[in-house]
Short mmCIF file of C-alpha atoms (C1' of nucleotides) in Angstrom, two decimals:
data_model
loop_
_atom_site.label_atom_id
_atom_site.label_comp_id
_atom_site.label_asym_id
_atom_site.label_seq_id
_atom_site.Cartn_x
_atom_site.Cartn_y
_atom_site.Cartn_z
CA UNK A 1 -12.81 -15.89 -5.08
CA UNK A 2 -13.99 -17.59 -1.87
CA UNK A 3 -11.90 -17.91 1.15
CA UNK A 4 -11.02 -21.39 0.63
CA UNK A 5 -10.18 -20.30 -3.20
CA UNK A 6 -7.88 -17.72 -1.34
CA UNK A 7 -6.16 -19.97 1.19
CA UNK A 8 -5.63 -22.80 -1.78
CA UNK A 9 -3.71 -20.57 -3.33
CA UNK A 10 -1.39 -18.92 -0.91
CA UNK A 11 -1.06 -21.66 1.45
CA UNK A 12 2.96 -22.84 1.80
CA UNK A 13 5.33 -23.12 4.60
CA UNK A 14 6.25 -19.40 3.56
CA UNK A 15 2.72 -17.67 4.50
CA UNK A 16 1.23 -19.63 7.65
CA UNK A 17 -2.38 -19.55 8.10
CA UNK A 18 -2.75 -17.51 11.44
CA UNK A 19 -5.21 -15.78 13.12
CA UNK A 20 -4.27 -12.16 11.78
CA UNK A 21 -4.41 -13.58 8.70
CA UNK A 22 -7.29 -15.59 8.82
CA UNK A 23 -9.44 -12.16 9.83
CA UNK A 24 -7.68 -10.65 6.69
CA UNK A 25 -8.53 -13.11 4.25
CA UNK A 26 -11.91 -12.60 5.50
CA UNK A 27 -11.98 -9.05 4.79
CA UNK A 28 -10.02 -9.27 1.70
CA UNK A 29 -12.43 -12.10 -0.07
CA UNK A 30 -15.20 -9.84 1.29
CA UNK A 31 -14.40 -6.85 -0.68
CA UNK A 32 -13.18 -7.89 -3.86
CA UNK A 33 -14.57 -5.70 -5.31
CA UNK A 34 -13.87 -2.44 -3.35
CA UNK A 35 -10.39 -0.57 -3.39
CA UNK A 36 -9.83 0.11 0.49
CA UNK A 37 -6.81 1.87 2.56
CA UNK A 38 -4.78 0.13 4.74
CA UNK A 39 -6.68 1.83 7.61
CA UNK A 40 -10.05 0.87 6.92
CA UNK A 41 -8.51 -3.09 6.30
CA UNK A 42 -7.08 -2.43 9.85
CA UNK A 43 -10.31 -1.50 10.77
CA UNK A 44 -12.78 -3.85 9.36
CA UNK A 45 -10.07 -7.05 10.17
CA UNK A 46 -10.00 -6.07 13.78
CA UNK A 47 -14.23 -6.50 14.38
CA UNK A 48 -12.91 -10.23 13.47
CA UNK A 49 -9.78 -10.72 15.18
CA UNK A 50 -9.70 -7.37 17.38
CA UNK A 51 -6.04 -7.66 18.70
CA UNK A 52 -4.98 -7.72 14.92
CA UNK A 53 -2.22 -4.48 14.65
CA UNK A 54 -1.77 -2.35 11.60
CA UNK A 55 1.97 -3.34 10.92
CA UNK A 56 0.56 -6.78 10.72
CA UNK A 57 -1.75 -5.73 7.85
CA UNK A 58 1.13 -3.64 5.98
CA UNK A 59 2.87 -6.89 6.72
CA UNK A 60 0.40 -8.99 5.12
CA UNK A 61 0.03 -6.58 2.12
CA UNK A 62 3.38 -7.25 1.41
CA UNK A 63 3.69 -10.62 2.00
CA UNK A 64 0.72 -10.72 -1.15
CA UNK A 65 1.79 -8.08 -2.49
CA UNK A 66 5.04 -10.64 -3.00
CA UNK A 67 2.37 -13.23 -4.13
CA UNK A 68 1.08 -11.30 -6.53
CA UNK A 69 -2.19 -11.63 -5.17
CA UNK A 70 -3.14 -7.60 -4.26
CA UNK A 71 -3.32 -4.85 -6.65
CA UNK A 72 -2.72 -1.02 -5.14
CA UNK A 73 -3.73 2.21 -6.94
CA UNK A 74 -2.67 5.41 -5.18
CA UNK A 75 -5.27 8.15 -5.76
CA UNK A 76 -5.08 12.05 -6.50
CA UNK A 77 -4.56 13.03 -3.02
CA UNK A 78 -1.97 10.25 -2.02
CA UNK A 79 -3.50 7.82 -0.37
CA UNK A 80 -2.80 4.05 -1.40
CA UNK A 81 -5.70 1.82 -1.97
CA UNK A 82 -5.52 -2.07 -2.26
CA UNK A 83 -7.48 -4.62 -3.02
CA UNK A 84 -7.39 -8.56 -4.09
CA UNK A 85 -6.14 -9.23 -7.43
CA UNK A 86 -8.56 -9.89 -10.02
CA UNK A 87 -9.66 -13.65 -10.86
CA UNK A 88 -9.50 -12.83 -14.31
CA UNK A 89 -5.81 -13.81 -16.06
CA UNK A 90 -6.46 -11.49 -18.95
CA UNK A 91 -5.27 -7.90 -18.85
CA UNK A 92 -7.54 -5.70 -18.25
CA UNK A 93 -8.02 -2.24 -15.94
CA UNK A 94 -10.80 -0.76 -13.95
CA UNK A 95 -12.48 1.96 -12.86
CA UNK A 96 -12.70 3.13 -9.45
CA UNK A 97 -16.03 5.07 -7.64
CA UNK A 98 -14.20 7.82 -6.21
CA UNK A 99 -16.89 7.98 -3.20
CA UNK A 100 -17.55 3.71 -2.05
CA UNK A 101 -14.54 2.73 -4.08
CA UNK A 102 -16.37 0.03 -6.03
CA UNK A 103 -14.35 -1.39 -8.59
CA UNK A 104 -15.45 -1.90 -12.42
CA UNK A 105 -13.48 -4.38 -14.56
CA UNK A 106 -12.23 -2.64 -18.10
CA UNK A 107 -11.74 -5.28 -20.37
CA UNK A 108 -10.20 -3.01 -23.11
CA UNK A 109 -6.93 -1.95 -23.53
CA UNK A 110 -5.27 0.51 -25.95
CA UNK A 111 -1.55 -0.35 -25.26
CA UNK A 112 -0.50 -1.60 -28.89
CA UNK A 113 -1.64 2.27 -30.18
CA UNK A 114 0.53 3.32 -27.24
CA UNK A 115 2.80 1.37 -27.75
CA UNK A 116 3.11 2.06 -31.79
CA UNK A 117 3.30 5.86 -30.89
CA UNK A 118 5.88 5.51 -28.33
CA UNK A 119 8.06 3.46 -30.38
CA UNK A 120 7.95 5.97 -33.00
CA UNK A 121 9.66 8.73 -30.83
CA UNK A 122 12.46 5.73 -29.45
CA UNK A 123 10.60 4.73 -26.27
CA UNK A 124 10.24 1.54 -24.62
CA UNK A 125 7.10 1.48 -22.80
CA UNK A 126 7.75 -0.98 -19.78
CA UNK A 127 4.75 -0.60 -17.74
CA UNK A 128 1.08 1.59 -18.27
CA UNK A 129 -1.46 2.57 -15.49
CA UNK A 130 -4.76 3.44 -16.76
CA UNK A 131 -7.14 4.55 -13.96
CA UNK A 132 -10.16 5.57 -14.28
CA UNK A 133 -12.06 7.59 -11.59
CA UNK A 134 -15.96 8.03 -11.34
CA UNK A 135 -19.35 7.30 -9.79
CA UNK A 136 -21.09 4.01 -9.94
CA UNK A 137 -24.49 3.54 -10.67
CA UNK A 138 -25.58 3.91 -6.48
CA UNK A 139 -23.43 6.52 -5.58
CA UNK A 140 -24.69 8.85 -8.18
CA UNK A 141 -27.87 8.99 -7.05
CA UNK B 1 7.31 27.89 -22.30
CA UNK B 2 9.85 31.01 -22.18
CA UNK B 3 10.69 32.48 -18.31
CA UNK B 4 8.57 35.30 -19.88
CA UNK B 5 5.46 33.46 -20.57
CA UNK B 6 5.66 32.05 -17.45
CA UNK B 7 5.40 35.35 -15.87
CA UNK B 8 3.03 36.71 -17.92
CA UNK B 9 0.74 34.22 -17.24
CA UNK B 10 1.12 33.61 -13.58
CA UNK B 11 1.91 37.13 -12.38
CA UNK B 12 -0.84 38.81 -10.41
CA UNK B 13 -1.59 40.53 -6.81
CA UNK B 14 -2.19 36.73 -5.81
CA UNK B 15 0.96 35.43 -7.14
CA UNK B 16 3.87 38.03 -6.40
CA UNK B 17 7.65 38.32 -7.95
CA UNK B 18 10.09 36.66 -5.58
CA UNK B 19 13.71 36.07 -5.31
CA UNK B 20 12.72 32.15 -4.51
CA UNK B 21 9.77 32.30 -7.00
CA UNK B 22 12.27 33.71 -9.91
CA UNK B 23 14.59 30.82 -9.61
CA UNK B 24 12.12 27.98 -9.11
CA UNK B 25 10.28 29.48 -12.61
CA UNK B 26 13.65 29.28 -13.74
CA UNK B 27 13.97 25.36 -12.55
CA UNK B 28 10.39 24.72 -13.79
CA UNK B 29 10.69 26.34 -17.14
CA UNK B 30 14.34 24.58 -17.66
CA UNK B 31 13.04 21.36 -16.78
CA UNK B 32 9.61 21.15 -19.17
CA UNK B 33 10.20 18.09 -20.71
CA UNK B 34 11.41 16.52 -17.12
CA UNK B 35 9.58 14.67 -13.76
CA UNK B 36 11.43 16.18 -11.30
CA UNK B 37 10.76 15.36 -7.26
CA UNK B 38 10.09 18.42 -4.90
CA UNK B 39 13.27 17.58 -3.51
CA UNK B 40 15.70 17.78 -6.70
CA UNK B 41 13.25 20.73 -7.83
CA UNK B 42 14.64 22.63 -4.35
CA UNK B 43 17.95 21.19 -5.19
CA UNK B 44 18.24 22.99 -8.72
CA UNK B 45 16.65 25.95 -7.05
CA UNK B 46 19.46 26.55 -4.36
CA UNK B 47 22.06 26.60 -7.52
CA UNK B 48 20.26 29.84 -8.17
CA UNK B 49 18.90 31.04 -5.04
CA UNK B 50 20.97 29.52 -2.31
CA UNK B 51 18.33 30.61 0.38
CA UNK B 52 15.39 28.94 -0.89
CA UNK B 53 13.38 26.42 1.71
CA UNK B 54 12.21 22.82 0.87
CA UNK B 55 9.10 24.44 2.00
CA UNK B 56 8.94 27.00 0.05
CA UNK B 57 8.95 24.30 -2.66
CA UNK B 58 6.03 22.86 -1.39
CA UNK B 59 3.89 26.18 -0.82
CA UNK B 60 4.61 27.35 -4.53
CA UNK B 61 3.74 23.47 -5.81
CA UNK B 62 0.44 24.04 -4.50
CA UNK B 63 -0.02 27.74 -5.40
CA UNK B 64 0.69 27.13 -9.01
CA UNK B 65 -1.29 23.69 -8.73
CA UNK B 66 -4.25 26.08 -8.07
CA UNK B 67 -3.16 27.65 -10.81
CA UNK B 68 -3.76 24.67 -13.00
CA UNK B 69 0.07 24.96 -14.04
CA UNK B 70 1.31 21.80 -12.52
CA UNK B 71 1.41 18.07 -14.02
CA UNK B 72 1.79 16.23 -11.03
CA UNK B 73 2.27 12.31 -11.02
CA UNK B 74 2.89 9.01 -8.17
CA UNK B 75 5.49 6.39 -9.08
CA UNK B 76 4.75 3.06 -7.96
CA UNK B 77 6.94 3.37 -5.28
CA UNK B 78 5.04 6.66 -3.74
CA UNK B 79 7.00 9.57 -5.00
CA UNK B 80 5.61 12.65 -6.31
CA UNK B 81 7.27 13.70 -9.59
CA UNK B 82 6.14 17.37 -10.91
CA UNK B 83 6.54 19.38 -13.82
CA UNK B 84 4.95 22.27 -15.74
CA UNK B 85 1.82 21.62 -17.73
CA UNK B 86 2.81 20.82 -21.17
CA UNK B 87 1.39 24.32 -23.30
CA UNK B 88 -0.99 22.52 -25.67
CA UNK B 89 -4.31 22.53 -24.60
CA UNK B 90 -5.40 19.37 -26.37
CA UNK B 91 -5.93 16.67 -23.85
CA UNK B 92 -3.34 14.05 -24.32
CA UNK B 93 -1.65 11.94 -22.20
CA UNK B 94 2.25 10.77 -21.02
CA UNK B 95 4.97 8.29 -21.49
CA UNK B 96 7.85 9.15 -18.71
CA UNK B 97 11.13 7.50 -18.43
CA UNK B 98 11.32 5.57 -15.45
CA UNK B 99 15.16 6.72 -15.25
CA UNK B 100 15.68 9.91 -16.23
CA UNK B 101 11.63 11.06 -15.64
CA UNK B 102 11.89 12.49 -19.80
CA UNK B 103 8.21 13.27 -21.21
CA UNK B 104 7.37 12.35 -24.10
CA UNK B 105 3.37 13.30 -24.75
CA UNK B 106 0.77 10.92 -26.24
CA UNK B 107 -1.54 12.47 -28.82
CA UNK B 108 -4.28 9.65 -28.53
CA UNK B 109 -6.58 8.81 -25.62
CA UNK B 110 -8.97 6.08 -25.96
CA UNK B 111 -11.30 7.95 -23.53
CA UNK B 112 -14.63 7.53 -25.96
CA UNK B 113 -14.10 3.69 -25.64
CA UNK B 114 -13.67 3.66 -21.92
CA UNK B 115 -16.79 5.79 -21.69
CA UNK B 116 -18.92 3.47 -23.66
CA UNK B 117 -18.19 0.47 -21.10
CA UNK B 118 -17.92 2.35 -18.41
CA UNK B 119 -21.88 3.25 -19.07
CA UNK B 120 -22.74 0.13 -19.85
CA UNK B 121 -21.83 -0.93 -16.59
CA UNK B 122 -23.92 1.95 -14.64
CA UNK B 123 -20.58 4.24 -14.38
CA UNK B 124 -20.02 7.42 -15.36
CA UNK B 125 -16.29 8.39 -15.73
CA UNK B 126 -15.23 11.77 -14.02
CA UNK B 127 -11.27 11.67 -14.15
CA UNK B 128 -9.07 9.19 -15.69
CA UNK B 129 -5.15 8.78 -15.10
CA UNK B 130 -2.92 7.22 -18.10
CA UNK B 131 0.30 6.85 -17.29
CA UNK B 132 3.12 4.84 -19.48
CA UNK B 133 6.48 4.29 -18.30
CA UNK B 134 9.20 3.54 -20.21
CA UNK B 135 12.80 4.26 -21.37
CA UNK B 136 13.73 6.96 -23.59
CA UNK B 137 16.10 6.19 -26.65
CA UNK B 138 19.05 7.70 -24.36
CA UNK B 139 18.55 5.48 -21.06
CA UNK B 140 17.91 2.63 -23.12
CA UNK B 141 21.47 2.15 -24.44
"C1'" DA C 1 1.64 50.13 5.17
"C1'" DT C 2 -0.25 45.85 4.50
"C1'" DG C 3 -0.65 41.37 3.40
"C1'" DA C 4 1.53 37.77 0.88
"C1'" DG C 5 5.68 35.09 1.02
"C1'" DT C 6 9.44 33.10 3.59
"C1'" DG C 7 12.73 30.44 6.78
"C1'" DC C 8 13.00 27.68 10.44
"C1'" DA C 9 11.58 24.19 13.43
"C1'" DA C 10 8.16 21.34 14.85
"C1'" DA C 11 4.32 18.45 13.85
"C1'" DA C 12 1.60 15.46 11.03
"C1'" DC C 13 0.97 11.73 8.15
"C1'" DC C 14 1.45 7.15 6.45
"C1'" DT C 15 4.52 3.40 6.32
"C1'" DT C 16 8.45 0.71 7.89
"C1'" DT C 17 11.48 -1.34 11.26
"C1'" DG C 18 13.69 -3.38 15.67
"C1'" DC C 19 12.94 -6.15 19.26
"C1'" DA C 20 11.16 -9.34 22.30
"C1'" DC C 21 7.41 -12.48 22.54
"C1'" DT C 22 3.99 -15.84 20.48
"C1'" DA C 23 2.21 -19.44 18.02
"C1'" DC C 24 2.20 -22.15 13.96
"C1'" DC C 25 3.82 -26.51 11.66
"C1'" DG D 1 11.84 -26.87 18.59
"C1'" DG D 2 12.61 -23.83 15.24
"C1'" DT D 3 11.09 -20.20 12.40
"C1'" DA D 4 7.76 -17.24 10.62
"C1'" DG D 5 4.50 -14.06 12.38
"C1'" DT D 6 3.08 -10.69 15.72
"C1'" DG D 7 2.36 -6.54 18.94
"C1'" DC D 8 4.19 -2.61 20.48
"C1'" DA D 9 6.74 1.41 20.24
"C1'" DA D 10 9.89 3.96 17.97
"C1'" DA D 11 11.86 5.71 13.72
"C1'" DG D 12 11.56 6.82 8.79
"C1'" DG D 13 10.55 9.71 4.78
"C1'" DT D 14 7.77 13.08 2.76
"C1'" DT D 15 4.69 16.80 3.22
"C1'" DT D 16 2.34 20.30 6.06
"C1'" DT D 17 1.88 23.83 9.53
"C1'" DG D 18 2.64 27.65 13.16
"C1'" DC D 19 5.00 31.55 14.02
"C1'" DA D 20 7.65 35.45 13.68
"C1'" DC D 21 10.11 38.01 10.27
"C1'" DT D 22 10.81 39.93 5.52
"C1'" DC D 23 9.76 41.84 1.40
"C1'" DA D 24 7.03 43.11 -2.74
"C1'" DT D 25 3.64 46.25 -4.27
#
DNA sequence: ATGAGTGCAAAACCTTTGCACTACC
DNA sequence: GGTAGTGCAAAGGTTTTGCACTCAT
């Protein structure tokens, strides 16, 4: 997704383009592909827009959050990680370098065998998280 | 898990017999089947030993976490839910009730599958999180 | 007797909120 | 001009920590 991909699709009286935001985009469309805390957002959106504050960018995660436009993992030791939604419509999950926090697109998905078993002992399933944790190919090395 | 296996297994110079250590094993062996936060885990411990600390919660979380005898999980909305390791050794995986936090365990993990793509993609899987949520036959009426 | 375990209170941590001010549309 | 967005500082909830005291072995 490029920026202007970005801003064509949130765009609306409700979410104003400002200059926060603007600098956030930026950083969002920039790292796609990369699962980052709210702290290193902050960080990397201030060397655009340097008076940008971190409520703004809890703020902002929200307001796409709202949008459906960010998707937030929490890892082992509690910290919450977000990135921009995938492109991709189809359902699909990922797996996440624990050390750069490049994200791999997991096009599989076993939830109808899940789903099968659960039903068989009376439960609904409602929602699944499948995370998957490792090392890409550079951060191995 | 019986109180007694509990003990058996966790009792050493490291890990001594307490008054607030008896009635959380009490809580934790009670509550098997059951996602429980620290807080209602100290809650259920006061019935038994009025004197116990929320901290006291915490400490013995993390000393039986070290001892590998804690299932820990995050809800979406950031809180820690806790419970004894189920006592089959065979890796499997969890549907919880998003009410009540009942566990129901999932014989089946499509691991091998994950690993496959994964590699093809340069990443080699270290830890992966399946969680399904869901309503149990009871909550669902 | 000795060190692990505890209670209490304070701090730490991340996230949210209230308020007055700013700046988009 | 009106409202959504913002910065700042303060508060919130959960978890951790320091310290002196207690208790199990």
């Amino acid at each position: 997704m490029t920026t202007q991909e970005f801003w064509n699709k949130v765009k609306s009286p409700e979410y104003k383009v400002t200059q926060p935001r603007l600098a956030f985009a930026d950083v969002l469309v920039q790292n796609q592909d990369v699962m980052l805390s709210a702290e290193s957002l902050y960080e990397k959106t201030k060397t655009i827009f340097p008076k940008t504050n971190l409520s703004t960018i809890y703020r902002n995660l929200e307001s796409l959050e709202r949008l459906n436009m960010i998707y937030k993992v929490t890892t082992d030791d509690g910290l919450n990680l977000y990135k921009l939604k995938c492109a991709s419509n189809e359902h699909h999950h990922h797996i996440i370098c624990t050390k750069c926090g490049k994200v791999l697109d997991i096009h599989f998905c076993p939830f109808d065998t899940f789903s099968e078993l659960a039903g068989k002992a009376g439960f609904t399933i409602t929602e699944h998280r499948l995370e998957l944790y490792g090392l890409c190919e550079d951060c191995r090395k």
